[in-house]
C-alpha atoms as a printed R data frame, in Angstrom:
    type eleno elety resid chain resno       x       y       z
1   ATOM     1    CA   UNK     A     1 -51.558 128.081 -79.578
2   ATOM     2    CA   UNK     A     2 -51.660 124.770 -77.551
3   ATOM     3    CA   UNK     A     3 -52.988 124.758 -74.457
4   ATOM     4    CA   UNK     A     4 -50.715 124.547 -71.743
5   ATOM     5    CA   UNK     A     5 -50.974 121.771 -68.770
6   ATOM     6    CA   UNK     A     6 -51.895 122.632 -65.559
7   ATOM     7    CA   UNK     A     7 -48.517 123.015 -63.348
8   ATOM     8    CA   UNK     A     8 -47.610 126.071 -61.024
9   ATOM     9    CA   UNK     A     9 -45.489 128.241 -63.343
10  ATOM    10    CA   UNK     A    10 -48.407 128.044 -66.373
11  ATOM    11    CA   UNK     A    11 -50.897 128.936 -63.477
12  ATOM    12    CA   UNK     A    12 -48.930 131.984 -62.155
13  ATOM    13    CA   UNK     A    13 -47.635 133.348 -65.831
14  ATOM    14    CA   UNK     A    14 -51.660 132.430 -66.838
15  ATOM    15    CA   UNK     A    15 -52.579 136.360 -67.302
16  ATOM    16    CA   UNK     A    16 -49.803 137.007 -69.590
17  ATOM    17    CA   UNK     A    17 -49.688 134.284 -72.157
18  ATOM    18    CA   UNK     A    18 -53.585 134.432 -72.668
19  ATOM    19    CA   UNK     A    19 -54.162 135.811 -75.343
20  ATOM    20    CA   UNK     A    20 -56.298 139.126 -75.768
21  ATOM    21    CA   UNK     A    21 -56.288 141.864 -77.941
22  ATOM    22    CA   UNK     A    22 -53.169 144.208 -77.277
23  ATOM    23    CA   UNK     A    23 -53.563 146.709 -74.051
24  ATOM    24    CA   UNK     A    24 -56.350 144.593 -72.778
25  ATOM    25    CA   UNK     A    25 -54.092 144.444 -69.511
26  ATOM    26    CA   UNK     A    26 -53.651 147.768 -68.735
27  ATOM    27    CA   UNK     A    27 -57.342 149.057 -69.582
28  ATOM    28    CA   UNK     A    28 -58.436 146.534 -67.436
29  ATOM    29    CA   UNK     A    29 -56.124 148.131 -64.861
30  ATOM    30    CA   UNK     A    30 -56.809 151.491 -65.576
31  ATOM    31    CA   UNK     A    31 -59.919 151.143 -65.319
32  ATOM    32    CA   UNK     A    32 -59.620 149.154 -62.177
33  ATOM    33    CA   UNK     A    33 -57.776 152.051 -60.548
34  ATOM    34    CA   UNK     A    34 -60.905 154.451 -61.376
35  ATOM    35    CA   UNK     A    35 -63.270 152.265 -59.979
36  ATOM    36    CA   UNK     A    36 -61.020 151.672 -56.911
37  ATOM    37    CA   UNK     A    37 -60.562 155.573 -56.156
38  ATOM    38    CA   UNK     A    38 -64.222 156.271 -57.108
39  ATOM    39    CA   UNK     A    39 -64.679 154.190 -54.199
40  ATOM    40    CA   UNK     A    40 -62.527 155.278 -51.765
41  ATOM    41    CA   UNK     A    41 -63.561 158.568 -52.469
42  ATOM    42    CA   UNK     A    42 -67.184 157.572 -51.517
43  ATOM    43    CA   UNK     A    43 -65.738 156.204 -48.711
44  ATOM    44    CA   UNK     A    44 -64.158 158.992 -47.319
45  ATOM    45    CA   UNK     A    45 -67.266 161.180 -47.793
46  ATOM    46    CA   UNK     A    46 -69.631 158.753 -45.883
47  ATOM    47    CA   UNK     A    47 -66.538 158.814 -43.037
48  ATOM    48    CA   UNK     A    48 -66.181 162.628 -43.429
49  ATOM    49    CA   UNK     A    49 -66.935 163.928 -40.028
50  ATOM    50    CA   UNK     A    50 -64.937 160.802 -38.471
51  ATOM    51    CA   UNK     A    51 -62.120 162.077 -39.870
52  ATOM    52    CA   UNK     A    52 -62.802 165.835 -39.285
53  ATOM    53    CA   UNK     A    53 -62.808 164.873 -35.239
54  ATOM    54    CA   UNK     A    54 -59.526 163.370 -35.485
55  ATOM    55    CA   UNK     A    55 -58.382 165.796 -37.415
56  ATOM    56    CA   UNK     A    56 -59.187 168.665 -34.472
57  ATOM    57    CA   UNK     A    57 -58.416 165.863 -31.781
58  ATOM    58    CA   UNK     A    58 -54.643 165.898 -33.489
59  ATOM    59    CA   UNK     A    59 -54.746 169.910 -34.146
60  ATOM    60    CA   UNK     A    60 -56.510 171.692 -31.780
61  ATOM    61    CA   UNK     A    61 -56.479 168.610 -28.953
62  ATOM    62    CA   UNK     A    62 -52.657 167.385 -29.548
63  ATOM    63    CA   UNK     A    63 -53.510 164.428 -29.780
64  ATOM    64    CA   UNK     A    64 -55.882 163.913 -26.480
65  ATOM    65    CA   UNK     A    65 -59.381 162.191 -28.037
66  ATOM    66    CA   UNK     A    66 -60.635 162.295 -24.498
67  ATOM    67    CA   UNK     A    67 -63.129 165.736 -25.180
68  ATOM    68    CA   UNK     A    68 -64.248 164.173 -28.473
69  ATOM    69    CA   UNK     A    69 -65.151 160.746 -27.375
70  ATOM    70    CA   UNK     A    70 -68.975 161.334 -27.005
71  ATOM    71    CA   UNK     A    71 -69.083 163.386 -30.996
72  ATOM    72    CA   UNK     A    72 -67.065 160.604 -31.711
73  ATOM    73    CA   UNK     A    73 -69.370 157.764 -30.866
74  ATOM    74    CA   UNK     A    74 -72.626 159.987 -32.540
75  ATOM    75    CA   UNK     A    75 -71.019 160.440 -35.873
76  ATOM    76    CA   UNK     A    76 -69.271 157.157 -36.123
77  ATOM    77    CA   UNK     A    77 -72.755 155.504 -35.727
78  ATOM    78    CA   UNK     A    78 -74.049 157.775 -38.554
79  ATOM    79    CA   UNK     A    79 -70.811 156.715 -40.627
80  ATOM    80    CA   UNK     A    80 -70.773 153.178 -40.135
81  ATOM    81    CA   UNK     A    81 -74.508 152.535 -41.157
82  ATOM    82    CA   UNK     A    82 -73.593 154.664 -44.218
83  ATOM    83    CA   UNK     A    83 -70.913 152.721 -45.191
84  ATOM    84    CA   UNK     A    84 -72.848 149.263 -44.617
85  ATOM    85    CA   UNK     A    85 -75.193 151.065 -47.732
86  ATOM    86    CA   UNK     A    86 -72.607 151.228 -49.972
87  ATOM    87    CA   UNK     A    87 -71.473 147.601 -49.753
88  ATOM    88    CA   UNK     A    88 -73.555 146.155 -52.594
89  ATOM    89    CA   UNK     A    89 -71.964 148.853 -54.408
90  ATOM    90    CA   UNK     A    90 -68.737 147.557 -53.522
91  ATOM    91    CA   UNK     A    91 -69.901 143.825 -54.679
92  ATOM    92    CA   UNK     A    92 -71.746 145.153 -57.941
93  ATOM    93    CA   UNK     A    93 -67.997 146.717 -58.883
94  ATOM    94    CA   UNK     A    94 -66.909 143.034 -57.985
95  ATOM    95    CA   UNK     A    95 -69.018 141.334 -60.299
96  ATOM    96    CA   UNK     A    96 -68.422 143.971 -63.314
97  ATOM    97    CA   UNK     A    97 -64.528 143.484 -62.864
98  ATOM    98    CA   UNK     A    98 -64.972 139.445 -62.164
99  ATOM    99    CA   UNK     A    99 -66.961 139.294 -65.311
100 ATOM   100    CA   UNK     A   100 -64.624 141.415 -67.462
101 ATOM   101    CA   UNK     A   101 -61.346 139.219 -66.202
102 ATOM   102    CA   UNK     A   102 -62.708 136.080 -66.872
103 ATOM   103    CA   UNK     A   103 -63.665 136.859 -70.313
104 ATOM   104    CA   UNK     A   104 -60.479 137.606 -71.001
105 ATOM   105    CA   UNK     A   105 -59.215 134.611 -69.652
106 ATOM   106    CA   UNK     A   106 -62.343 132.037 -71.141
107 ATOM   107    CA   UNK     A   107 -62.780 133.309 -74.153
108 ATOM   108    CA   UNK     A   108 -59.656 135.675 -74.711
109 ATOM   109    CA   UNK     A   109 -61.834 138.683 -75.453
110 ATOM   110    CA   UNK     A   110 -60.933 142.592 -74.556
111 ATOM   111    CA   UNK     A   111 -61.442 144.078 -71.840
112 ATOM   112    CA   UNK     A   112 -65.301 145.705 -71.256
113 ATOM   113    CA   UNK     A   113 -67.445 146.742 -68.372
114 ATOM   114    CA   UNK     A   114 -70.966 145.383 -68.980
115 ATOM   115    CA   UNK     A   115 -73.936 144.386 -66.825
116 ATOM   116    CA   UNK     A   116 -75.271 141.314 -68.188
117 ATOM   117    CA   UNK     A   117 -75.893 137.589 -68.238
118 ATOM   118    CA   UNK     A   118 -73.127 137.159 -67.173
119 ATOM   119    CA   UNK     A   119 -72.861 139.208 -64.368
120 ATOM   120    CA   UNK     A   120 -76.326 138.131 -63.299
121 ATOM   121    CA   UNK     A   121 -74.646 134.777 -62.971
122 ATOM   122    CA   UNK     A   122 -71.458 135.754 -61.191
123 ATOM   123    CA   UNK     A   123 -73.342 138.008 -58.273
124 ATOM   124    CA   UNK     A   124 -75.315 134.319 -57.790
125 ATOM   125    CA   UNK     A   125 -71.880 132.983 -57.211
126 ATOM   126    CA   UNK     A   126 -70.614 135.692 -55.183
127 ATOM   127    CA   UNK     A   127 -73.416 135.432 -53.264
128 ATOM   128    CA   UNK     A   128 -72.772 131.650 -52.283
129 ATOM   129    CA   UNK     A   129 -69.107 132.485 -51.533
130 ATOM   130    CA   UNK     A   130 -70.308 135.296 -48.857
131 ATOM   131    CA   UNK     A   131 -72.705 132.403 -47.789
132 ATOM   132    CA   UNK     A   132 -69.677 130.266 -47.257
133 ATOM   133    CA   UNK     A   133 -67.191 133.082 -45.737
134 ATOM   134    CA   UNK     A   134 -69.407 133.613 -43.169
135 ATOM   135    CA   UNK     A   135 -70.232 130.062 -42.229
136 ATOM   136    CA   UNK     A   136 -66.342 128.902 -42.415
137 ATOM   137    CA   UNK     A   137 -65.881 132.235 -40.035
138 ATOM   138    CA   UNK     A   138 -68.726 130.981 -37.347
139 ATOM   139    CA   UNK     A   139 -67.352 127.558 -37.929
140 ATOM   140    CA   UNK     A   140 -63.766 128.866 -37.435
141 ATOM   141    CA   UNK     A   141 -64.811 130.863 -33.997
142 ATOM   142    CA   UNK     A   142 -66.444 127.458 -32.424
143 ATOM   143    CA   UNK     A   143 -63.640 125.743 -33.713
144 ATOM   144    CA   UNK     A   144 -61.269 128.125 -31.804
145 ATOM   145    CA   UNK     A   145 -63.062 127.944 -28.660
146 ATOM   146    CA   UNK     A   146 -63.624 124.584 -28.441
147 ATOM   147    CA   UNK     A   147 -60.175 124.127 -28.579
148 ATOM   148    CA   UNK     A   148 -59.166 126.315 -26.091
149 ATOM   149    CA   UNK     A   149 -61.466 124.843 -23.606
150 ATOM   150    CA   UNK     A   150 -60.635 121.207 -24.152
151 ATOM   151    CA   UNK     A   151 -56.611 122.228 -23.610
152 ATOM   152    CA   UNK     A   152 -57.762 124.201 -20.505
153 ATOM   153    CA   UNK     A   153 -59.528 121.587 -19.197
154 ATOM   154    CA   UNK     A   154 -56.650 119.420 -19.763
155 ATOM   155    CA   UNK     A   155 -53.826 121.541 -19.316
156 ATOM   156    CA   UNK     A   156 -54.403 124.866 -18.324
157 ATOM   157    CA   UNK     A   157 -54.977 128.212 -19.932
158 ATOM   158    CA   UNK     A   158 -50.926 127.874 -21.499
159 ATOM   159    CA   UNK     A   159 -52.443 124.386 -23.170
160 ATOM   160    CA   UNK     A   160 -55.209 125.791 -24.096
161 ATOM   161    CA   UNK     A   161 -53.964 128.489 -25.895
162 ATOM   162    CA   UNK     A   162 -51.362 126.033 -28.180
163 ATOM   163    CA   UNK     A   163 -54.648 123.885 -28.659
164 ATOM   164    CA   UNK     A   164 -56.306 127.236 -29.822
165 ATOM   165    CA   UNK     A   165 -53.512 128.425 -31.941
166 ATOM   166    CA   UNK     A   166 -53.296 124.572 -33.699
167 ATOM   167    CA   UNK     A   167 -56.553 124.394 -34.353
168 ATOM   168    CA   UNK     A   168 -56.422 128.130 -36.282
169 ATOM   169    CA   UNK     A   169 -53.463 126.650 -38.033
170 ATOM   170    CA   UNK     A   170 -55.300 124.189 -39.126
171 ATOM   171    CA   UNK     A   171 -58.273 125.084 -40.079
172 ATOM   172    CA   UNK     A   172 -57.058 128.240 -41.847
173 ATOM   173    CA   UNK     A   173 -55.040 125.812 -43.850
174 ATOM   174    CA   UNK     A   174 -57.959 123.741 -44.451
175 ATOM   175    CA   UNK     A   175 -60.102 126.608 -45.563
176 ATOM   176    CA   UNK     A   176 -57.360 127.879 -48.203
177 ATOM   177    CA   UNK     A   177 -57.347 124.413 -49.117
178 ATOM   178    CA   UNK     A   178 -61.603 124.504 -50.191
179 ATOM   179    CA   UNK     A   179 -61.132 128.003 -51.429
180 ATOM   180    CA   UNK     A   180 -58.349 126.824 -54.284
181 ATOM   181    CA   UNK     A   181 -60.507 123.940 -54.889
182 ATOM   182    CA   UNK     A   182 -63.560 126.168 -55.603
183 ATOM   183    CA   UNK     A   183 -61.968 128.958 -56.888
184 ATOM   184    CA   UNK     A   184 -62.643 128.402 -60.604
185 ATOM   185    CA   UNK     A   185 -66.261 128.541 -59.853
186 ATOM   186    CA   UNK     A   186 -66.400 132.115 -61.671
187 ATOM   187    CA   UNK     A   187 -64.560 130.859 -64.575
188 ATOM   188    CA   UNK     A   188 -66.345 127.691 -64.862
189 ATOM   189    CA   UNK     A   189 -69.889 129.952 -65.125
190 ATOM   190    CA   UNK     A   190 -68.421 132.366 -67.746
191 ATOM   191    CA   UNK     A   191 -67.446 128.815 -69.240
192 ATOM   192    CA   UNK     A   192 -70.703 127.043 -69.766
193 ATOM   193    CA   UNK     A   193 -72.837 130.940 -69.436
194 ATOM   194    CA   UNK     A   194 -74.672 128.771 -66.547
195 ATOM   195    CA   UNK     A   195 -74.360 129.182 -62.513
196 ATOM   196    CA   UNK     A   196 -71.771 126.814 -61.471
197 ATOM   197    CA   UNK     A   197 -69.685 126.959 -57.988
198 ATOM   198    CA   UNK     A   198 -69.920 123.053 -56.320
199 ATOM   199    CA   UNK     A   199 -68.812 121.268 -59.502
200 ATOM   200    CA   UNK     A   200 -65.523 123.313 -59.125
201 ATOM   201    CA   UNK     A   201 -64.525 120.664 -57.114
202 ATOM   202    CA   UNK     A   202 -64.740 117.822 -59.302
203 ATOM   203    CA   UNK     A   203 -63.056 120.203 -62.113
204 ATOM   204    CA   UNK     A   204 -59.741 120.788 -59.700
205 ATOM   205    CA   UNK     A   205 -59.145 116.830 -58.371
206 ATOM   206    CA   UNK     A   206 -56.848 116.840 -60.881
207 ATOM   207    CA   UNK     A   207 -55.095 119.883 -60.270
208 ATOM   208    CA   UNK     A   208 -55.783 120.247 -56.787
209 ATOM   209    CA   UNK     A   209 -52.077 119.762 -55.223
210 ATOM   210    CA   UNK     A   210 -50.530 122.394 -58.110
211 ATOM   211    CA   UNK     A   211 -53.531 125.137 -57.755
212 ATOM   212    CA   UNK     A   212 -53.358 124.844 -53.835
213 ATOM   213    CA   UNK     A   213 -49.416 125.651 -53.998
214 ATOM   214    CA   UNK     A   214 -49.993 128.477 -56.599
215 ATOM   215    CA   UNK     A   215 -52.017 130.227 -54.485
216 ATOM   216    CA   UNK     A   216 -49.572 129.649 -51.592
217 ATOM   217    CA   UNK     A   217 -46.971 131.189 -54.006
218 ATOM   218    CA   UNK     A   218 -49.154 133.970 -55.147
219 ATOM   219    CA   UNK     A   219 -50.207 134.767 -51.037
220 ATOM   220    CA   UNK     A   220 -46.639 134.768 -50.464
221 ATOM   221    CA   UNK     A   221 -45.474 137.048 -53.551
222 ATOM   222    CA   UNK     A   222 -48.468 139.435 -52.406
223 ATOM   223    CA   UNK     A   223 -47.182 139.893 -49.186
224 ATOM   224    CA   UNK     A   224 -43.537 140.483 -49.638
225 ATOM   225    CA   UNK     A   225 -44.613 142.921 -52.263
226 ATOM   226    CA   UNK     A   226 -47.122 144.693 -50.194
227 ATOM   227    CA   UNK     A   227 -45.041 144.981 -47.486
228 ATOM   228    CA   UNK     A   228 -41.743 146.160 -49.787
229 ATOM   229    CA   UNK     A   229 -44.333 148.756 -51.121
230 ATOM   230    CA   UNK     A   230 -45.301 150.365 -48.030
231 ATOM   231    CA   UNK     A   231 -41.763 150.398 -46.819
232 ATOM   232    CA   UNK     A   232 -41.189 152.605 -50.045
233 ATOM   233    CA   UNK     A   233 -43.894 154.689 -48.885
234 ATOM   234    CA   UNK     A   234 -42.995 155.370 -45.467
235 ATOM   235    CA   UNK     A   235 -39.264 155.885 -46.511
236 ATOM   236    CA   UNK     A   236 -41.315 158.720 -49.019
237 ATOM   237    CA   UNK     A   237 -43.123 160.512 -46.442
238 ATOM   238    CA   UNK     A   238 -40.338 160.419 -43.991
239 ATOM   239    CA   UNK     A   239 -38.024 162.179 -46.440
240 ATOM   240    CA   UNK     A   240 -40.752 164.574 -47.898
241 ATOM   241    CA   UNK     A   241 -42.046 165.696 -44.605
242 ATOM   242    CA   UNK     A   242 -38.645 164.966 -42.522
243 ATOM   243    CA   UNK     A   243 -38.208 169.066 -42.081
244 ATOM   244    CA   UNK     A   244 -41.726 169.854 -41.312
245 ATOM   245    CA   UNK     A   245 -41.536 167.531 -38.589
246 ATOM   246    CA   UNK     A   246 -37.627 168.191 -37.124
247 ATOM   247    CA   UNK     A   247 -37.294 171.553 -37.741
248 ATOM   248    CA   UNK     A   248 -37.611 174.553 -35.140
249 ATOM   249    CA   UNK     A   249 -41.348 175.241 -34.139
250 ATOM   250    CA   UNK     A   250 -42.220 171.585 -35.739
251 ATOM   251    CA   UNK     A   251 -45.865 170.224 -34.070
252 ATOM   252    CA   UNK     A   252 -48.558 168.915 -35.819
253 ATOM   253    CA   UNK     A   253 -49.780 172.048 -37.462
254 ATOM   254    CA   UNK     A   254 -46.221 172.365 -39.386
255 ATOM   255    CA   UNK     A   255 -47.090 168.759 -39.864
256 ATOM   256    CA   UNK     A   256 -50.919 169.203 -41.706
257 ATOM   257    CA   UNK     A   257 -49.249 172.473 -43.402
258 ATOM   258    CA   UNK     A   258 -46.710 170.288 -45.481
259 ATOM   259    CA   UNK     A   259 -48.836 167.460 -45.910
260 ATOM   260    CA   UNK     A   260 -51.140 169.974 -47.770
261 ATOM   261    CA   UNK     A   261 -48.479 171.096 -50.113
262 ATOM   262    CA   UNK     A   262 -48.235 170.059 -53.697
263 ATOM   263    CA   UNK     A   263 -43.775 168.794 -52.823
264 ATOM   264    CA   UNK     A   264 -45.488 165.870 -50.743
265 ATOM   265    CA   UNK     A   265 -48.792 165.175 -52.215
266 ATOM   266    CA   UNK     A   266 -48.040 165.322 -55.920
267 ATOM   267    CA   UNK     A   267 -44.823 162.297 -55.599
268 ATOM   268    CA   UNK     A   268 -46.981 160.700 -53.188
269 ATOM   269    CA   UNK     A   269 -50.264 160.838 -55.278
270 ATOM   270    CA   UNK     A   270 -48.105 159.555 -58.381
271 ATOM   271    CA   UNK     A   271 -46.745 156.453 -55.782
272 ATOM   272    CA   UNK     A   272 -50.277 155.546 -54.429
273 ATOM   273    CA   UNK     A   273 -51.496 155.436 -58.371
274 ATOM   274    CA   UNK     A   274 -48.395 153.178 -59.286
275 ATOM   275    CA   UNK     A   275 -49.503 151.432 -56.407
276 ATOM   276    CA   UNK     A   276 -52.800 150.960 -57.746
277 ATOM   277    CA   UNK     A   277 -52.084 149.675 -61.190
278 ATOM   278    CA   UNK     A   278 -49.511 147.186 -59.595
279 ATOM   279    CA   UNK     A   279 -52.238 146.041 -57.113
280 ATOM   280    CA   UNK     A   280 -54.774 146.185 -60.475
281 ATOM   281    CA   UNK     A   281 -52.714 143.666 -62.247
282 ATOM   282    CA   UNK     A   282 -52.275 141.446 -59.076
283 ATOM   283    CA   UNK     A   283 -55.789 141.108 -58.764
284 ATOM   284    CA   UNK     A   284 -55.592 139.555 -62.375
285 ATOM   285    CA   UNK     A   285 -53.172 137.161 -61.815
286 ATOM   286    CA   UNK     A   286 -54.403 136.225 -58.987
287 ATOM   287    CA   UNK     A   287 -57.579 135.022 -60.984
288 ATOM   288    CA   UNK     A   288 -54.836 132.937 -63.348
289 ATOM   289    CA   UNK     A   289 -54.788 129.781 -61.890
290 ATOM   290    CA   UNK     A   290 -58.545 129.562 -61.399
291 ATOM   291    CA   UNK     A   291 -59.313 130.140 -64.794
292 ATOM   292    CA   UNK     A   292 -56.507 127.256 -66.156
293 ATOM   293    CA   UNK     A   293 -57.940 125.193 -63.736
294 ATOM   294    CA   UNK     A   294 -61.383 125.920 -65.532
295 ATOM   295    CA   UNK     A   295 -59.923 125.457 -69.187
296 ATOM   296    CA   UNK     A   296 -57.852 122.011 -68.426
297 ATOM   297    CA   UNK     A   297 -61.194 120.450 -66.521
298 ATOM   298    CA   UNK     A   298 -61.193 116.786 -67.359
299 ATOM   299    CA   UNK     A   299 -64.746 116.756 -67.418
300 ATOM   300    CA   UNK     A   300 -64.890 119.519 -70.059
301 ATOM   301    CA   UNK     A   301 -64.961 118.562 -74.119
302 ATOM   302    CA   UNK     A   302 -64.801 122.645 -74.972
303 ATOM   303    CA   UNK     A   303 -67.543 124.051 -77.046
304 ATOM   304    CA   UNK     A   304 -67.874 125.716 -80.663
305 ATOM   305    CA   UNK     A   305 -67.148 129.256 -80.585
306 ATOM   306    CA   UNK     A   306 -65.858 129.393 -77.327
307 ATOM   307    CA   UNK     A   307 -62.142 128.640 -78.663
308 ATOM   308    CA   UNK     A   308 -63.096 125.348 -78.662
309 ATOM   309    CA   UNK     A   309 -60.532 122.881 -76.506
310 ATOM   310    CA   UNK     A   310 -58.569 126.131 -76.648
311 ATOM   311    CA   UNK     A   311 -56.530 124.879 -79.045
């Protein structure tokens, strides 16, 4: 198969014209799903007794936190350090998943969870991209601020705020601009099995208008799907639990009671999974453009046994 030229449509149909051995797709998202619910499942046992005092705040309080306020702020202490623990959990199942998507992509194998070189390499470049995160946030904040005090100065707080809000504008376009042009910096390490991220940059000035818009595109598609899906949901639980919650003697107990019940958890258990897989696969595509940016690189003569030019 010919390798296809960098344009918008080959970067978002990237995931399913690479080729891979048959299923790769959906064991990838399968087992995507698992890891995601094995985490949020973690998650809500490190946030257990956060959610038990809302739970009795909405039962037994109707709603009034006021009397749990002071348990509240104990436990939620307790919960949040927990949950700070399991974060390089959360960025070890990054780099396992990163790893196993770009193979598929760089060297069109099937999918497999492995701790490796590879891996090794990617957490380095996840690592940098935290680095960066949290320096374009600080930068962002200043930014921001400055803003808002040179238009106040000028203007007035109603001048300072459109100052504020161009500057965000801007800068948040700015920074999705530097994150398409190093976005490839995973595939470009699975590439050449060494740590690249920086010399992404030189790889997309080719390709830099084209993989910019795709991930506009992709944002966009994201959204509208994201918010289409949890319209669907809502419209679910509204209908499932509509006569819990309208009929005679309804309160939040009658609420809990049906919410417990196999009728709403079971179709709503079955939507969230759909939901998963979908979200599973989006995450993979949304890796596409990256990784043809990485395979078309100018600077890049392809290598034996790698699929060569990938032709």
């Amino acid at each position: 198969m010919d390798m296809r030229p960098f344009t918008i449509s080959n970067a978002l149909t990237h995931a399913f014209w690479t080729p891979s051995p048959r299923g790769s797709l959906l064991v990838f998202a399968a087992a995507y799903v698992a890891g995601s619910m094995a985490m949020q499942l973690v998650g809500l046992f490190t946030q257990s007794e956060v959610y038990a005092l809302y739970l009795r705040a909405f039962v037994d309080g109707g709603g009034d936190f006021t009397p749990y306020l002071d348990d509240l702020e104990d436990v939620s202490g307790q919960s949040n350090l927990a949950s700070l623990l399991l974060m390089p959990l959360g960025f070890l199942v990054w780099v396992v998943f990163e790893g196993a998507s770009q193979r598929r992509y760089i060297r069109w194998e099937g999918f497999r969870l492995r701790l490796g070189a590879d891996e090794g390499r990617l957490a380095v470049v996840g690592l940098i991209w935290f680095a960066l995160i949290m320096g374009a946030s600080i930068a962002g904040v200043i930014a921001i601020f400055v803003s808002f005090g040179i238009g106040a100065l000028i203007g007035g707080i109603t001048a300072g705020s459109g100052l504020a809000l161009v500057a965000t504008l801007v800068f948040g376009a700015g920074m999705v601009w530097v994150f398409a042009r190093l976005s490839p910096a995973s595939a470009l390490t699975i590439r050449d099995q060494n740590i690249r991220f920086f010399e992404a940059w030189s790889a997309t000035k080719v390709c830099a208008t084209p993989l910019f818009l795709s991930y506009l595109a992709l944002a966009a598609m994201i959204t509208i799907l994201y918010f289409a899906a949890m319209f669907v949901m809502l419209v679910m639980a509204i209908l499932l639990l509509g006569p819990a919650a309208t009929g005679d003697g309804a309160n939040a107990g009658t609420i809990l009671a049906a919410i417990g019940q196999p009728g709403f958890w079971v179709p709503m258990g079955i939507a969230l999974i759909a939901l998963s897989f979908a979200g599973a696969v989006i995450t993979h595509v949304f890796a596409g453009p990256a990784a043809l940016a990485a395979k078309t690189d100018p600077n890049w003569i392809g290598e034996e046994g790698v699929p060569g030019a990938f032709s």
